[in-house]
CSV table of C-alpha atoms and ligand atoms in Angstrom, one decimal:
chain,number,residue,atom,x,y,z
T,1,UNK,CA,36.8,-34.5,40.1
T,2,UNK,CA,33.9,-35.3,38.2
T,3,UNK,CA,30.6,-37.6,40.0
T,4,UNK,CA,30.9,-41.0,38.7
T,5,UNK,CA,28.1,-42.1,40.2
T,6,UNK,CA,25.4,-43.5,38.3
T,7,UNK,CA,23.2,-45.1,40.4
T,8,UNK,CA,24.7,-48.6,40.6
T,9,UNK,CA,23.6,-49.1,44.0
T,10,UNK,CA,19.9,-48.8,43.6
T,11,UNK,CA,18.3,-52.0,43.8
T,12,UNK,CA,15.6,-51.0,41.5
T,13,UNK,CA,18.2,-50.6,38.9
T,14,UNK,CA,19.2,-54.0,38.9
T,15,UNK,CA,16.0,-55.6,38.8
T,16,UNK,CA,14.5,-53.8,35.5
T,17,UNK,CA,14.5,-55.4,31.7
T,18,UNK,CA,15.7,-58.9,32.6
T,19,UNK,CA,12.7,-60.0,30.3
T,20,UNK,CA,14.7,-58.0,27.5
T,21,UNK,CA,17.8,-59.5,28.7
T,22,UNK,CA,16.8,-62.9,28.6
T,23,UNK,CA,14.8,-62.9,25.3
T,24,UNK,CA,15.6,-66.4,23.9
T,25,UNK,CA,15.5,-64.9,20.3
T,26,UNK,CA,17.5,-62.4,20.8
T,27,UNK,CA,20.0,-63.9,23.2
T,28,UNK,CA,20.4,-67.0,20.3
T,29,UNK,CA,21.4,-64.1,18.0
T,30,UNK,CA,23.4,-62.6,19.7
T,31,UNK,CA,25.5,-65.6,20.6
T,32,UNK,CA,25.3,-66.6,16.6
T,33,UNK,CA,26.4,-63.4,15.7
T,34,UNK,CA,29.6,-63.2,18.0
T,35,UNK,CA,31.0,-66.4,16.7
T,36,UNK,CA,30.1,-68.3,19.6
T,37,UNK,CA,31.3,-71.6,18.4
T,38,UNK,CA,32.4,-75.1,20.6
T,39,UNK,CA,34.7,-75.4,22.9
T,40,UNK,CA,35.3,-72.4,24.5
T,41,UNK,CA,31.5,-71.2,24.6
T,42,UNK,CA,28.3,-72.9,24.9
T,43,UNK,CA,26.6,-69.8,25.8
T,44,UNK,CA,23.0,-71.3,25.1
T,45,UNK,CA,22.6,-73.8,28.3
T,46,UNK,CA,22.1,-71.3,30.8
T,47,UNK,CA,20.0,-69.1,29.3
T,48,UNK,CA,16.2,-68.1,31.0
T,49,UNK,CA,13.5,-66.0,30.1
T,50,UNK,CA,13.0,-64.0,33.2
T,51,UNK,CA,14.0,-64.1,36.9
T,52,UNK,CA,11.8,-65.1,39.3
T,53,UNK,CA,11.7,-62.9,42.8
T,54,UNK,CA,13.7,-65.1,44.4
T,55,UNK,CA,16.2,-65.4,41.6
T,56,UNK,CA,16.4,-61.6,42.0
T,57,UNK,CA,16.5,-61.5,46.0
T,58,UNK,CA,19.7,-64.4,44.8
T,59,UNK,CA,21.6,-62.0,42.5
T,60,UNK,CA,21.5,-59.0,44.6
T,61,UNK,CA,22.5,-60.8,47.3
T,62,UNK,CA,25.3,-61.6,45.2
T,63,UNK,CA,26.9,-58.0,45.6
T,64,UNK,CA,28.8,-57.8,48.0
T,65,UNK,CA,29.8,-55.8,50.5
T,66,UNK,CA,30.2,-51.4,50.3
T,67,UNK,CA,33.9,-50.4,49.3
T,68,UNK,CA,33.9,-47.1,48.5
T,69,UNK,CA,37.5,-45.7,47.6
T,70,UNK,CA,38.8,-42.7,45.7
T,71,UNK,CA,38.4,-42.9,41.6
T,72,UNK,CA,42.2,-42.6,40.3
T,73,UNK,CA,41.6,-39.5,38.3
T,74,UNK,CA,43.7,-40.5,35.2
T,75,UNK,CA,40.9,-43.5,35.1
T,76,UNK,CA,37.6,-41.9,36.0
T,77,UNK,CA,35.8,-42.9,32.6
T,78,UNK,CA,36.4,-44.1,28.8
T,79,UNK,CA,34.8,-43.0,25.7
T,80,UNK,CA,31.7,-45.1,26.4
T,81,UNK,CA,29.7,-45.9,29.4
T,82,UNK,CA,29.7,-47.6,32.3
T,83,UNK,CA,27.9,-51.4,31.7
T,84,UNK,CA,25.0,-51.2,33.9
T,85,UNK,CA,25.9,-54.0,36.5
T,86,UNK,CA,22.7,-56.4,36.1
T,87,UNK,CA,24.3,-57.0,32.5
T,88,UNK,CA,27.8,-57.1,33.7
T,89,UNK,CA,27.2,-59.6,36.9
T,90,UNK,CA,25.1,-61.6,35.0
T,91,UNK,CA,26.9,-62.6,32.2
T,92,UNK,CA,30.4,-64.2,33.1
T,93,UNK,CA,32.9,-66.6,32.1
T,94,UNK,CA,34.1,-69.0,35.0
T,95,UNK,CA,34.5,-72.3,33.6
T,96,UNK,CA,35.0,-73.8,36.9
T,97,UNK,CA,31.7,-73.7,37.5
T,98,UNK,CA,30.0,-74.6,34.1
T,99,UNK,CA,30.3,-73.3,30.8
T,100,UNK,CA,27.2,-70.5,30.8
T,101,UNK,CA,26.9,-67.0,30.7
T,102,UNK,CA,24.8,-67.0,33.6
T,103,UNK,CA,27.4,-68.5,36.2
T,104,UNK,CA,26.2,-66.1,39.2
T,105,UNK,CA,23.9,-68.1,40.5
T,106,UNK,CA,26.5,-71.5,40.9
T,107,UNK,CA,29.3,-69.3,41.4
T,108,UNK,CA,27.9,-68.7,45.0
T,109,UNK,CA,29.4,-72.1,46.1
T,110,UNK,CA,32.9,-70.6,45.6
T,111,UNK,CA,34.3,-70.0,49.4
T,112,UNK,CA,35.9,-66.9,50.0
T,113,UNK,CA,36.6,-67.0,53.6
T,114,UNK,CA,39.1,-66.9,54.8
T,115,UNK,CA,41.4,-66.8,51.7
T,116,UNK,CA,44.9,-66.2,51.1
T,117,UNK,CA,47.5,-65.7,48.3
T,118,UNK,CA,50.7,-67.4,48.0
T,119,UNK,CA,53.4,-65.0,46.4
T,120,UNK,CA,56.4,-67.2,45.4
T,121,UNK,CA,59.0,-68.7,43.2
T,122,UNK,CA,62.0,-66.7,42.0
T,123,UNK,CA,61.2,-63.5,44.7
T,124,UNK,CA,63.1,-62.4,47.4
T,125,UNK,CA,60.4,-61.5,49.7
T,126,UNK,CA,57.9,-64.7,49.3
T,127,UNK,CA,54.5,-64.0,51.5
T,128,UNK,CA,51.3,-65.6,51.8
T,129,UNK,CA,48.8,-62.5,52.2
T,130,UNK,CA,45.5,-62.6,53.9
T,131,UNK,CA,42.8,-60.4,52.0
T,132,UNK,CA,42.9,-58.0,54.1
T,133,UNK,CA,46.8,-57.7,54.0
T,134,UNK,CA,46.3,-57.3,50.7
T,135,UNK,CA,43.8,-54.4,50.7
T,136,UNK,CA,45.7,-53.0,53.7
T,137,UNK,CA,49.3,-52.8,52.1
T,138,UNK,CA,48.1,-51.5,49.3
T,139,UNK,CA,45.9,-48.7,48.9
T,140,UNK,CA,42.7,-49.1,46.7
T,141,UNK,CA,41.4,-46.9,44.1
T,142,UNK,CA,38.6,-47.3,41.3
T,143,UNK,CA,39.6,-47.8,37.8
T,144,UNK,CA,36.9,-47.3,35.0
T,145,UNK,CA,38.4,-49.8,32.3
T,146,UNK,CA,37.4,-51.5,28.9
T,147,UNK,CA,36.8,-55.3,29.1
T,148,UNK,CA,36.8,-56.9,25.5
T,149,UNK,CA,36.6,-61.1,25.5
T,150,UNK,CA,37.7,-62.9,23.0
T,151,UNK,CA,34.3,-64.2,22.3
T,152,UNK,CA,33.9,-60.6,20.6
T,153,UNK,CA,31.7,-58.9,23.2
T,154,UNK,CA,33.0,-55.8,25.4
T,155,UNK,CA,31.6,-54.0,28.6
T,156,UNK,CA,33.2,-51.2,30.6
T,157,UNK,CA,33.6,-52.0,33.8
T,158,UNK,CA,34.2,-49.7,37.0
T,159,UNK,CA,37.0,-52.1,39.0
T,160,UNK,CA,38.4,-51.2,42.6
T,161,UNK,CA,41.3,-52.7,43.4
T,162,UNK,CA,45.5,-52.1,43.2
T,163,UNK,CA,48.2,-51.5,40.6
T,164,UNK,CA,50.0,-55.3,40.1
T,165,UNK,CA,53.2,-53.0,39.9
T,166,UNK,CA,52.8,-52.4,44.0
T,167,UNK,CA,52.5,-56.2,44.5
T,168,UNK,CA,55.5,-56.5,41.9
T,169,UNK,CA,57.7,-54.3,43.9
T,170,UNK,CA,56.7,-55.4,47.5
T,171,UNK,CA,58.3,-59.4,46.2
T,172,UNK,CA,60.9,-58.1,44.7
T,173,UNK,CA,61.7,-60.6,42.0
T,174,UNK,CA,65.1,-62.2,41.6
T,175,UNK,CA,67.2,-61.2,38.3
T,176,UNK,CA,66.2,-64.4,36.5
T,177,UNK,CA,62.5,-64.3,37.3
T,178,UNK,CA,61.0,-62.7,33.3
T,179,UNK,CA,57.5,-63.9,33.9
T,180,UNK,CA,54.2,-64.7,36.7
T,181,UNK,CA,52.2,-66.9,36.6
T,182,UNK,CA,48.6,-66.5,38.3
T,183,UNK,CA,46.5,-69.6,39.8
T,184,UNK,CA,42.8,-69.8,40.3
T,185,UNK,CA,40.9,-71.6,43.1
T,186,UNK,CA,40.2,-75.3,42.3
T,187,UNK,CA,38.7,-77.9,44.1
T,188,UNK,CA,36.8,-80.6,42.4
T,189,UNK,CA,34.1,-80.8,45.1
T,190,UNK,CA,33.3,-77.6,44.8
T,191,UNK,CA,34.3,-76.5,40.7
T,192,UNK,CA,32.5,-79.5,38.7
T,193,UNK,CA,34.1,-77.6,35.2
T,194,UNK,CA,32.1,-77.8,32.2
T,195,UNK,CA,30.1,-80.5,30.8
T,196,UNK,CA,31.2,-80.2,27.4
T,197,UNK,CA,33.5,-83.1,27.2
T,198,UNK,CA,36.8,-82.3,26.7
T,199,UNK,CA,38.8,-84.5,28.9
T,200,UNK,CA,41.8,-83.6,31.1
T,201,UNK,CA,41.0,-80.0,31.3
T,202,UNK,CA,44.1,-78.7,32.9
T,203,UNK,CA,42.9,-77.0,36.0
T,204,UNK,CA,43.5,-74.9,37.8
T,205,UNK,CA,42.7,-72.2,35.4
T,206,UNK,CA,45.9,-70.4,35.2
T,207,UNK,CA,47.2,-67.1,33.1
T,208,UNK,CA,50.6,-65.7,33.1
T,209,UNK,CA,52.3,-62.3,31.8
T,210,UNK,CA,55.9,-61.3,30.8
T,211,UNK,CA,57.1,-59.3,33.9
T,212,UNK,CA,57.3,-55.8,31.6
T,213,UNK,CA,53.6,-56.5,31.7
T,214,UNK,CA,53.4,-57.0,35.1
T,215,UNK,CA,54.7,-53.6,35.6
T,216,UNK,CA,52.6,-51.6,33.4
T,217,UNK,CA,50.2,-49.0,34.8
T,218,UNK,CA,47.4,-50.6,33.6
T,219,UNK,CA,47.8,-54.1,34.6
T,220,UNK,CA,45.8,-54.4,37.9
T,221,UNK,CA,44.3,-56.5,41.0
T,222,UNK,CA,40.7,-56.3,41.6
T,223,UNK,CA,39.1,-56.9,45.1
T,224,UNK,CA,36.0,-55.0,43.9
T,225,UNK,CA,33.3,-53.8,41.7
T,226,UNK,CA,30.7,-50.9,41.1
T,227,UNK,CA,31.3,-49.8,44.9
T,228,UNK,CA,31.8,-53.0,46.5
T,229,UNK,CA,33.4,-56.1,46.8
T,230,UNK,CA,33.8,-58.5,44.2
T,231,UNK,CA,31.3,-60.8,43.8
T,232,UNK,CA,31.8,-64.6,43.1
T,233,UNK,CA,30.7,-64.6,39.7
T,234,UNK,CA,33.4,-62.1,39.1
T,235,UNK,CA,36.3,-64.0,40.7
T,236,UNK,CA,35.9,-62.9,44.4
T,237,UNK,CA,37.8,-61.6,46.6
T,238,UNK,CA,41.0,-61.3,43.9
T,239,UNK,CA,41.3,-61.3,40.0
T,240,UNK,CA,43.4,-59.9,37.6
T,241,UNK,CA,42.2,-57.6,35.3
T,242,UNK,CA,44.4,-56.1,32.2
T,243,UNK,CA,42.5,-54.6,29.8
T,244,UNK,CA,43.9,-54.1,26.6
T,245,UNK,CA,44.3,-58.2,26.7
T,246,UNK,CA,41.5,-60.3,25.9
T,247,UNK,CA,39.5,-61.0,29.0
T,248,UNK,CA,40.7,-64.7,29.4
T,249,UNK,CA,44.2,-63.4,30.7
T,250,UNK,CA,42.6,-61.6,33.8
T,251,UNK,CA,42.5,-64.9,35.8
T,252,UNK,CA,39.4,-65.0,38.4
T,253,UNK,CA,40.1,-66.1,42.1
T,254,UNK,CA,43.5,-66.1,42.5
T,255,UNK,CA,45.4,-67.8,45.0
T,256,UNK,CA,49.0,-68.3,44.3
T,257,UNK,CA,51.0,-65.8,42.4
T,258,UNK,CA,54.4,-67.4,40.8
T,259,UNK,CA,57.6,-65.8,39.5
T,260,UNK,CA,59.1,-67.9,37.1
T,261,UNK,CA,62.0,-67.6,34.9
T,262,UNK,CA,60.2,-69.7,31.7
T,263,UNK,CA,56.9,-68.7,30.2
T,264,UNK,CA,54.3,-70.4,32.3
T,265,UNK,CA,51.7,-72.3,30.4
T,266,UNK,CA,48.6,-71.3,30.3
T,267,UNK,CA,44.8,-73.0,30.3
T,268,UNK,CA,43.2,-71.3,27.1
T,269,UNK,CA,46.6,-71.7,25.2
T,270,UNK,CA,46.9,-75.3,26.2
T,271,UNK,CA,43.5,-76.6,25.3
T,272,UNK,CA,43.6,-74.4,22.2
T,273,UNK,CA,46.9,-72.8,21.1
T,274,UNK,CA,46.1,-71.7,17.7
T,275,UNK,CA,43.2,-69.7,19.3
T,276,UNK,CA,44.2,-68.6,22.5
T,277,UNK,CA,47.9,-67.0,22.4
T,278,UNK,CA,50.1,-66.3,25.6
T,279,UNK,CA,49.9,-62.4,24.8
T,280,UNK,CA,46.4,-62.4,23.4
T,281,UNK,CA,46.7,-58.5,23.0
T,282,UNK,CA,43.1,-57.0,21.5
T,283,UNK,CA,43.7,-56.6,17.9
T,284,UNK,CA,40.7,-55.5,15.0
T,285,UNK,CA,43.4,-57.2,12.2
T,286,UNK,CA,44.3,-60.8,14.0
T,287,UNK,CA,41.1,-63.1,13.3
T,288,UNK,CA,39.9,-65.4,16.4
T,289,UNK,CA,39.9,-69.0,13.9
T,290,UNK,CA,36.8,-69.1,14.1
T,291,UNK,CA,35.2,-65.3,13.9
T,292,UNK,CA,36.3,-61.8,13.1
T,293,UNK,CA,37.7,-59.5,15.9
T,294,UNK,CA,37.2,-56.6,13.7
T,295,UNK,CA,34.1,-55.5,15.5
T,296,UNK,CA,32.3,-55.7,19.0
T,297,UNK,CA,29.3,-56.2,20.8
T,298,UNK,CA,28.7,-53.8,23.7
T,299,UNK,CA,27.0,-55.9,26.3
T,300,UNK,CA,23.5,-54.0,28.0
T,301,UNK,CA,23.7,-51.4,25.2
T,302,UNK,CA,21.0,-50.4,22.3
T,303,UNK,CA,17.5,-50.2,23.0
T,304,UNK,CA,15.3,-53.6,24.0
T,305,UNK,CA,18.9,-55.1,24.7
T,306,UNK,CA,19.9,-55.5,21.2
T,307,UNK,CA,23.1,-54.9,21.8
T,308,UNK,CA,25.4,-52.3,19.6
T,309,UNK,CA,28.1,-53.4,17.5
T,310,UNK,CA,30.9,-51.0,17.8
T,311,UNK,CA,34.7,-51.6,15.7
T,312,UNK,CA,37.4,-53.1,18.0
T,313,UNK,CA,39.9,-50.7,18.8
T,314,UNK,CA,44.3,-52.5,18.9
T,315,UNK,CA,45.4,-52.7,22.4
T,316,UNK,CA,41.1,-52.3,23.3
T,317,UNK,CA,42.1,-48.6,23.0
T,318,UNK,CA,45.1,-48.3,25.5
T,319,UNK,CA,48.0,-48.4,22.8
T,320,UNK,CA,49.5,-45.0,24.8
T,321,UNK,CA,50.3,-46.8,27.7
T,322,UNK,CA,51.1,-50.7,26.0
T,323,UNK,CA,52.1,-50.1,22.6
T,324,UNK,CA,56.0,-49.8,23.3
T,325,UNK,CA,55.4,-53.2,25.5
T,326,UNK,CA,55.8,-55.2,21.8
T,327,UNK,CA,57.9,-52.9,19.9
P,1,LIG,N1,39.5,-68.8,36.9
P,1,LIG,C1,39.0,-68.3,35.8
P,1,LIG,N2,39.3,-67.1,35.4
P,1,LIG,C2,38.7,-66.5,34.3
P,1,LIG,C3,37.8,-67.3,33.5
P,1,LIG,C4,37.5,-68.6,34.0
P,1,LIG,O1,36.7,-69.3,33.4
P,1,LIG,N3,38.1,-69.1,35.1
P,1,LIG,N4,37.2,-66.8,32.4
P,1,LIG,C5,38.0,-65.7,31.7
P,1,LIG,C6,37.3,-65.1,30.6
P,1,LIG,S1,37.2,-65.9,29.2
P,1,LIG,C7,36.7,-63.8,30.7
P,1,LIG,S2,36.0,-63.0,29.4
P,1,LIG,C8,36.7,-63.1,32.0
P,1,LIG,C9,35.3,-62.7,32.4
P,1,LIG,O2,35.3,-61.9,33.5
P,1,LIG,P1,33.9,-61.4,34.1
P,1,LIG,O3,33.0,-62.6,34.2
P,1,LIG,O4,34.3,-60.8,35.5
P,1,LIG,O5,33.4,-60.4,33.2
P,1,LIG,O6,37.3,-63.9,33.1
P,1,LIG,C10,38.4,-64.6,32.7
P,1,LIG,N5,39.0,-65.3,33.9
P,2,LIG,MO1,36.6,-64.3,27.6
């Protein structure tokens, strides 16, 4: 098997062109040129020049802890490399905590011990798991995966963590169960949301998939990321990653897993439904309302972090494994 290892772990890797990365110019364009538009994105507000040392001690401090497992050879790499992981922990979506890109550093409030998972509705075996009955029962591997959001930029990501199918199996749903539904963390002491003012946001942040979905060999847990656990800004300890959706399906932080026998409503669709579908599959030819999808922009890539454009690819390049999902 071939050595994956770039050297993620190396601190001095993570603390090198931030003053590229957070060019004001070029971080405004970038933003402008991705469609970022109202609601969903305000990427502007959080946006710095630099770091400062301590900010830097802060974000590696972030990483969590060493988990190495074995790479699942059928998902060892892509056709494009691995994001370097002070672009990829740095720039996040998790509205709970504020609408900006740079979310680490307020993601840190988000407790994640102890935590549990609720597995229920229409199962036969419902269970609330403890993290580490989760990692124990099933057996972790690292998945090198695509990540395209719907705001029309793309990293790849190296994820450890479990096939959702095990999970699936191990609550063995009821005949009339056809979807899940996942749940994120919420507290309003602790998750202030966004400022932009949209009123009744419907938290908790919440995502659903048919159950065919579910099942597929793609469609996977994450309890880590680039050798060790996942860090907060990433939804710590569990998230769901599937990654020939548009990122917003992968709910962060999950706690409560639900089989239902109804589609589940979910946040982005509610607050927006002509821009945010339920199946939100990656597709070049199906316009986001307000920007093309037709093209890309790789996060941490290019020279002096102008960032490459590269044509979207249907299904985010996994249409062996999905396409017969929505024959
Ligand atoms: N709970 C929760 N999950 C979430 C989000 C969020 O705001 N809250 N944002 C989504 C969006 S829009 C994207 S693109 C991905 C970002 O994942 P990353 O920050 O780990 O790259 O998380 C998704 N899951
Ligand atoms: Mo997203």
């Amino acid at each position: 098997m071939p050595s994956l290892r770039p050297d993620w772990q190396s601190p001095s890797r993570l603390i090198t062109s931030e003053s590229a990365f957070f060019n004001r110019r070029r971080f405004i364009k970038t933003a402008i040129g991705a469609g970022v538009g109202a609601s969903m994105v305000t990427a502007l507000g959080g946006c710095r020049r630099s770091l400062s040392s301590s900010e830097r001690r802060q974000f590696e401090a972030t990483l969590g802890e060493p988990l190495r497992v074995e790479a699942n050879p059928n998902f060892a790499q892509v056709d494009r490399s691995i994001t370097e992981q002070k672009y990829a922990s740095r720039f996040n979506n998790f509205y709970e905590f504020g609408q900006s890109k740079t979310i680490w550093s307020e993601a840190q409030a988000l407790p994640v011990d102890p935590w549990q998972v609720e597995v229920t509705g229409l199962v036969n075996n419902p269970q609330t798991y403890d993290l580490d009955d989760l990692r124990q029962k099933f057996p972790l591997e690292e998945r090198v995966y695509r990540f395209r959001c719907v705001e029309a930029w793309a990293m790849v990501v190296p994820w450890i963590g479990f096939p959702m199918r095990l999970l699936l199996e191990a609550a063995a749903p009821q005949p009339a169960a056809k979807f899940v539904r996942f749940e994120s963390f919420y507290d309003p002491e602790i998750t202030p949301g966004p400022t932009f003012s949209l009123s009744n946001l419907p938290w908790p942040y919440h995502e659903g998939l048919r159950l065919e979905e579910m099942a597929n060999e793609l469609a996977f847990f994450a309890v880590g990321i680039y050798g060790r656990t996942l860090p907060k800004q990433h939804g710590a300890p569990i998230r769901a990653v599937l990654p020939w959706k548009y990122g917003f399906k992968g709910a962060k932080s999950i706690v409560k897993i639900e089989f239902t026998a109804e589609q589940p409503a979910t946040y982005w669709n509610t607050l927006s439904p002509n821009e945010y579908g339920f199946e939100a599959n990656v597709n070049p030819e199906i316009p986001h309302p307000r920007w093309s999808q037709e093209t890309e922009k790789l996060i941490g890539s290019g020279s002096q972090g102008d960032w490459e454009r590269k044509p979207t690819v249907i299904y985010n390049g996994y249409g062996d494994y999905v396409a017969q999902l929505y024959k």
